PDB file of C-alpha atoms in Angstrom:
ATOM      1  CA  MET A  17    -148.251-109.673   4.721  1.00  0.00           C
ATOM      2  CA  GLU A  18    -144.771-110.054   3.235  1.00  0.00           C
ATOM      3  CA  SER A  19    -141.765-110.513   5.463  1.00  0.00           C
ATOM      4  CA  GLY A  20    -140.232-107.159   6.341  1.00  0.00           C
ATOM      5  CA  THR A  21    -143.424-105.222   5.649  1.00  0.00           C
ATOM      6  CA  VAL A  22    -144.604-102.934   8.410  1.00  0.00           C
ATOM      7  CA  ALA A  23    -148.324-102.725   9.132  1.00  0.00           C
ATOM      8  CA  HIS A  24    -149.704 -99.209   9.518  1.00  0.00           C
ATOM      9  CA  SER A  25    -152.810 -98.403  11.492  1.00  0.00           C
ATOM     10  CA  ALA A  26    -155.513 -96.395   9.800  1.00  0.00           C
ATOM     11  CA  GLY A  27    -156.319 -94.691  13.115  1.00  0.00           C
ATOM     12  CA  PRO A  28    -155.083 -91.365  14.448  1.00  0.00           C
ATOM     13  CA  TRP A  29    -151.311 -90.856  14.713  1.00  0.00           C
ATOM     14  CA  ASP A  30    -151.413 -91.018  18.524  1.00  0.00           C
ATOM     15  CA  ALA A  31    -153.759 -93.997  18.950  1.00  0.00           C
ATOM     16  CA  ILE A  32    -150.960 -96.336  20.069  1.00  0.00           C
ATOM     17  CA  PHE A  33    -149.652 -93.979  22.768  1.00  0.00           C
ATOM     18  CA  PRO A  34    -151.098 -93.389  26.247  1.00  0.00           C
ATOM     19  CA  ASN A  35    -152.916 -90.181  27.044  1.00  0.00           C
ATOM     20  CA  PRO A  36    -150.808 -87.834  29.141  1.00  0.00           C
ATOM     21  CA  GLN A  37    -151.649 -87.500  32.814  1.00  0.00           C
ATOM     22  CA  SER A  38    -150.419 -83.915  33.067  1.00  0.00           C
ATOM     23  CA  THR A  39    -152.317 -80.912  31.774  1.00  0.00           C
ATOM     24  CA  PRO A  40    -149.780 -78.113  31.339  1.00  0.00           C
ATOM     25  CA  GLN A  41    -150.811 -74.507  31.766  1.00  0.00           C
ATOM     26  CA  THR A  42    -151.139 -72.163  28.824  1.00  0.00           C
ATOM     27  CA  ILE A  43    -149.224 -69.073  27.788  1.00  0.00           C
ATOM     28  CA  SER A  44    -150.728 -66.357  25.613  1.00  0.00           C
ATOM     29  CA  PRO A  45    -149.073 -65.250  22.364  1.00  0.00           C
ATOM     30  CA  GLU A  46    -148.640 -61.819  23.980  1.00  0.00           C
ATOM     31  CA  ASP A  47    -146.803 -63.220  27.011  1.00  0.00           C
ATOM     32  CA  LEU A  48    -144.569 -65.377  24.806  1.00  0.00           C
ATOM     33  CA  ALA A  49    -143.820 -62.373  22.581  1.00  0.00           C
ATOM     34  CA  THR A  50    -142.798 -60.370  25.653  1.00  0.00           C
ATOM     35  CA  LEU A  51    -140.571 -63.226  26.829  1.00  0.00           C
ATOM     36  CA  LEU A  52    -138.887 -63.425  23.418  1.00  0.00           C
ATOM     37  CA  ARG A  53    -138.468 -59.656  23.081  1.00  0.00           C
ATOM     38  CA  GLU A  54    -136.993 -59.223  26.554  1.00  0.00           C
ATOM     39  CA  ASN A  55    -134.883 -62.384  26.691  1.00  0.00           C
ATOM     40  CA  PHE A  56    -134.111 -63.661  23.182  1.00  0.00           C
ATOM     41  CA  ALA A  57    -130.489 -64.357  24.142  1.00  0.00           C
ATOM     42  CA  ALA A  58    -131.805 -66.804  26.760  1.00  0.00           C
ATOM     43  CA  VAL A  59    -133.612 -69.054  24.233  1.00  0.00           C
ATOM     44  CA  GLY A  60    -132.295 -72.581  24.723  1.00  0.00           C
ATOM     45  CA  LYS A  61    -130.970 -71.732  28.167  1.00  0.00           C
ATOM     46  CA  ASP A  62    -133.768 -70.171  30.248  1.00  0.00           C
ATOM     47  CA  PHE A  63    -136.679 -71.126  27.996  1.00  0.00           C
ATOM     48  CA  LEU A  64    -137.402 -72.971  24.785  1.00  0.00           C
ATOM     49  CA  VAL A  65    -140.239 -73.079  22.257  1.00  0.00           C
ATOM     50  CA  ILE A  66    -140.967 -76.476  20.700  1.00  0.00           C
ATOM     51  CA  ASP A  67    -142.977 -76.607  17.480  1.00  0.00           C
ATOM     52  CA  VAL A  68    -144.465 -80.105  17.147  1.00  0.00           C
ATOM     53  CA  ARG A  69    -145.875 -79.712  13.643  1.00  0.00           C
ATOM     54  CA  GLN A  70    -144.719 -82.180  11.004  1.00  0.00           C
ATOM     55  CA  THR A  71    -146.236 -82.047   7.530  1.00  0.00           C
ATOM     56  CA  ASP A  72    -147.834 -78.682   8.237  1.00  0.00           C
ATOM     57  CA  PHE A  73    -144.539 -77.041   9.270  1.00  0.00           C
ATOM     58  CA  GLU A  74    -144.836 -74.340   6.649  1.00  0.00           C
ATOM     59  CA  GLU A  75    -145.460 -70.634   6.188  1.00  0.00           C
ATOM     60  CA  ALA A  76    -143.760 -69.398   9.354  1.00  0.00           C
ATOM     61  CA  CYS A  77    -142.395 -70.392  12.733  1.00  0.00           C
ATOM     62  CA  ILE A  78    -141.687 -68.661  16.008  1.00  0.00           C
ATOM     63  CA  ARG A  79    -138.168 -67.268  15.975  1.00  0.00           C
ATOM     64  CA  GLY A  80    -135.827 -69.470  18.004  1.00  0.00           C
ATOM     65  CA  ALA A  81    -138.224 -72.444  18.126  1.00  0.00           C
ATOM     66  CA  ILE A  82    -137.049 -75.984  17.460  1.00  0.00           C
ATOM     67  CA  ASN A  83    -139.108 -78.523  15.514  1.00  0.00           C
ATOM     68  CA  LEU A  84    -139.754 -81.872  17.225  1.00  0.00           C
ATOM     69  CA  PRO A  85    -142.689 -83.458  15.350  1.00  0.00           C
ATOM     70  CA  ALA A  86    -145.415 -84.936  17.548  1.00  0.00           C
ATOM     71  CA  GLN A  87    -145.512 -88.114  15.467  1.00  0.00           C
ATOM     72  CA  SER A  88    -142.049 -89.164  16.725  1.00  0.00           C
ATOM     73  CA  PHE A  89    -142.105 -87.352  20.079  1.00  0.00           C
ATOM     74  CA  TYR A  90    -143.366 -90.096  22.400  1.00  0.00           C
ATOM     75  CA  GLN A  91    -140.877 -92.674  21.129  1.00  0.00           C
ATOM     76  CA  THR A  92    -137.942 -90.338  21.822  1.00  0.00           C
ATOM     77  CA  LEU A  93    -139.246 -88.862  25.081  1.00  0.00           C
ATOM     78  CA  PRO A  94    -136.492 -90.156  27.420  1.00  0.00           C
ATOM     79  CA  THR A  95    -133.819 -88.631  25.160  1.00  0.00           C
ATOM     80  CA  ILE A  96    -135.756 -85.379  24.794  1.00  0.00           C
ATOM     81  CA  VAL A  97    -136.099 -85.053  28.566  1.00  0.00           C
ATOM     82  CA  ALA A  98    -132.410 -85.865  29.098  1.00  0.00           C
ATOM     83  CA  ALA A  99    -131.461 -83.173  26.582  1.00  0.00           C
ATOM     84  CA  LEU A 100    -133.938 -80.473  27.624  1.00  0.00           C
ATOM     85  CA  SER A 101    -134.734 -80.952  31.329  1.00  0.00           C
ATOM     86  CA  SER A 102    -132.185 -78.339  32.407  1.00  0.00           C
ATOM     87  CA  ILE A 103    -134.221 -75.648  30.619  1.00  0.00           C
ATOM     88  CA  PRO A 104    -136.534 -74.065  33.220  1.00  0.00           C
ATOM     89  CA  LYS A 105    -139.470 -73.146  30.936  1.00  0.00           C
ATOM     90  CA  VAL A 106    -140.614 -75.035  27.836  1.00  0.00           C
ATOM     91  CA  VAL A 107    -143.460 -73.882  25.576  1.00  0.00           C
ATOM     92  CA  PHE A 108    -145.081 -76.339  23.156  1.00  0.00           C
ATOM     93  CA  HIS A 109    -147.256 -75.575  20.177  1.00  0.00           C
ATOM     94  CA  CYS A 110    -148.782 -77.092  17.079  1.00  0.00           C
ATOM     95  CA  TYR A 111    -150.986 -75.372  14.519  1.00  0.00           C
ATOM     96  CA  SER A 112    -153.968 -74.526  16.731  1.00  0.00           C
ATOM     97  CA  CYS A 113    -153.303 -76.188  20.138  1.00  0.00           C
ATOM     98  CA  LYS A 114    -156.861 -77.389  20.542  1.00  0.00           C
ATOM     99  CA  PRO A 115    -157.481 -79.648  23.589  1.00  0.00           C
ATOM    100  CA  GLY A 116    -156.248 -83.161  22.813  1.00  0.00           C
ATOM    101  CA  GLY A 117    -154.189 -81.859  19.889  1.00  0.00           C
ATOM    102  CA  ARG A 118    -150.498 -82.328  19.197  1.00  0.00           C
ATOM    103  CA  GLY A 119    -149.250 -79.358  21.253  1.00  0.00           C
ATOM    104  CA  PRO A 120    -151.181 -80.152  24.433  1.00  0.00           C
ATOM    105  CA  LYS A 121    -150.502 -83.884  24.095  1.00  0.00           C
ATOM    106  CA  THR A 122    -146.722 -83.568  23.658  1.00  0.00           C
ATOM    107  CA  ALA A 123    -146.535 -80.978  26.452  1.00  0.00           C
ATOM    108  CA  GLY A 124    -148.393 -83.407  28.722  1.00  0.00           C
ATOM    109  CA  TRP A 125    -146.080 -86.296  27.843  1.00  0.00           C
ATOM    110  CA  TYR A 126    -143.054 -84.091  28.472  1.00  0.00           C
ATOM    111  CA  ALA A 127    -144.402 -82.994  31.875  1.00  0.00           C
ATOM    112  CA  ASP A 128    -145.243 -86.623  32.765  1.00  0.00           C
ATOM    113  CA  GLU A 129    -141.710 -87.725  31.919  1.00  0.00           C
ATOM    114  CA  LEU A 130    -140.219 -84.873  33.967  1.00  0.00           C
ATOM    115  CA  ILE A 131    -142.285 -86.023  36.948  1.00  0.00           C
ATOM    116  CA  ARG A 132    -141.132 -89.639  36.436  1.00  0.00           C
ATOM    117  CA  ALA A 133    -137.554 -88.341  36.380  1.00  0.00           C
ATOM    118  CA  GLY A 134    -138.088 -86.579  39.742  1.00  0.00           C
ATOM    119  CA  LYS A 135    -138.158 -83.081  38.223  1.00  0.00           C
ATOM    120  CA  GLU A 136    -141.593 -81.960  39.405  1.00  0.00           C
ATOM    121  CA  ASP A 137    -140.406 -78.336  39.627  1.00  0.00           C
ATOM    122  CA  ARG A 138    -139.638 -78.375  35.884  1.00  0.00           C
ATOM    123  CA  ALA A 139    -142.992 -80.030  35.092  1.00  0.00           C
ATOM    124  CA  LYS A 140    -144.748 -76.982  36.581  1.00  0.00           C
ATOM    125  CA  ASN A 141    -143.076 -74.826  33.920  1.00  0.00           C
ATOM    126  CA  VAL A 142    -144.289 -76.643  30.826  1.00  0.00           C
ATOM    127  CA  PHE A 143    -146.687 -74.533  28.773  1.00  0.00           C
ATOM    128  CA  VAL A 144    -148.916 -74.757  25.706  1.00  0.00           C
ATOM    129  CA  LEU A 145    -149.229 -71.729  23.431  1.00  0.00           C
ATOM    130  CA  GLN A 146    -152.862 -70.558  23.372  1.00  0.00           C
ATOM    131  CA  GLY A 147    -154.197 -70.818  19.817  1.00  0.00           C
ATOM    132  CA  GLY A 148    -150.964 -72.369  18.529  1.00  0.00           C
ATOM    133  CA  VAL A 149    -148.933 -70.967  15.676  1.00  0.00           C
ATOM    134  CA  LYS A 150    -152.171 -69.955  13.952  1.00  0.00           C
ATOM    135  CA  ALA A 151    -152.812 -67.359  16.674  1.00  0.00           C
ATOM    136  CA  TRP A 152    -149.120 -66.448  16.701  1.00  0.00           C
ATOM    137  CA  ILE A 153    -149.038 -65.744  12.955  1.00  0.00           C
ATOM    138  CA  SER A 154    -152.245 -63.729  13.232  1.00  0.00           C
ATOM    139  CA  ALA A 155    -150.659 -61.509  15.887  1.00  0.00           C
ATOM    140  CA  TYR A 156    -146.946 -61.539  14.977  1.00  0.00           C
ATOM    141  CA  GLY A 157    -146.621 -62.988  11.462  1.00  0.00           C
ATOM    142  CA  ASP A 158    -145.243 -59.727  10.069  1.00  0.00           C
ATOM    143  CA  ASP A 159    -142.824 -59.129  12.948  1.00  0.00           C
ATOM    144  CA  ASP A 160    -139.405 -60.305  11.711  1.00  0.00           C
ATOM    145  CA  GLY A 161    -138.027 -60.075  15.218  1.00  0.00           C
ATOM    146  CA  LEU A 162    -140.492 -62.692  16.452  1.00  0.00           C
ATOM    147  CA  THR A 163    -141.419 -64.751  13.395  1.00  0.00           C
ATOM    148  CA  THR A 164    -139.283 -66.530  10.821  1.00  0.00           C
ATOM    149  CA  LYS A 165    -140.867 -66.851   7.396  1.00  0.00           C
ATOM    150  CA  LEU A 166    -140.225 -70.247   5.870  1.00  0.00           C
ATOM    151  CA  PRO A 167    -139.308 -70.512   2.195  1.00  0.00           C
ATOM    152  CA  THR A 168    -141.866 -72.015  -0.129  1.00  0.00           C
ATOM    153  CA  LEU A 169    -140.972 -74.561  -2.752  1.00  0.00           C
ATOM    154  CA  ALA A 170    -141.372 -73.480  -6.347  1.00  0.00           C
ATOM    155  CA  PRO A 171    -143.767 -75.652  -8.357  1.00  0.00           C
ATOM    156  CA  SER A 172    -141.942 -78.242 -10.423  1.00  0.00           C
TER     157      SER A 172
END
């Protein structure tokens, strides 16, 4: 290998990171929609939605969500917790939020780090969106008040 060349593993993106110890609870798309409808002004203060998709961050996203890709999440966890730990409720999602997937894994890491920081009460309010953005788009994809359509790139 040449000097300055970085070796890349052929394994899964998360193979070098530990499995989370925490298993956050889930929130249904319906309950999240109600929270957004009734309290949209509180996004970023009383609750936050974190979309952890990276290369598949396309089509649509939940209105008010921020994008923190799972692939760089673990490495920046102390900074993320320092920035977000004052927010009482945090909802994570990826495309489908299957067990062991990006949404549940990042939510678990976030909850673990909150516990390490002595914020156990906040760790109890970390959620994973049931069915991920796939379920969200199925239920609320045409609702402009809840879903932001992302522009598509024109073919070159």
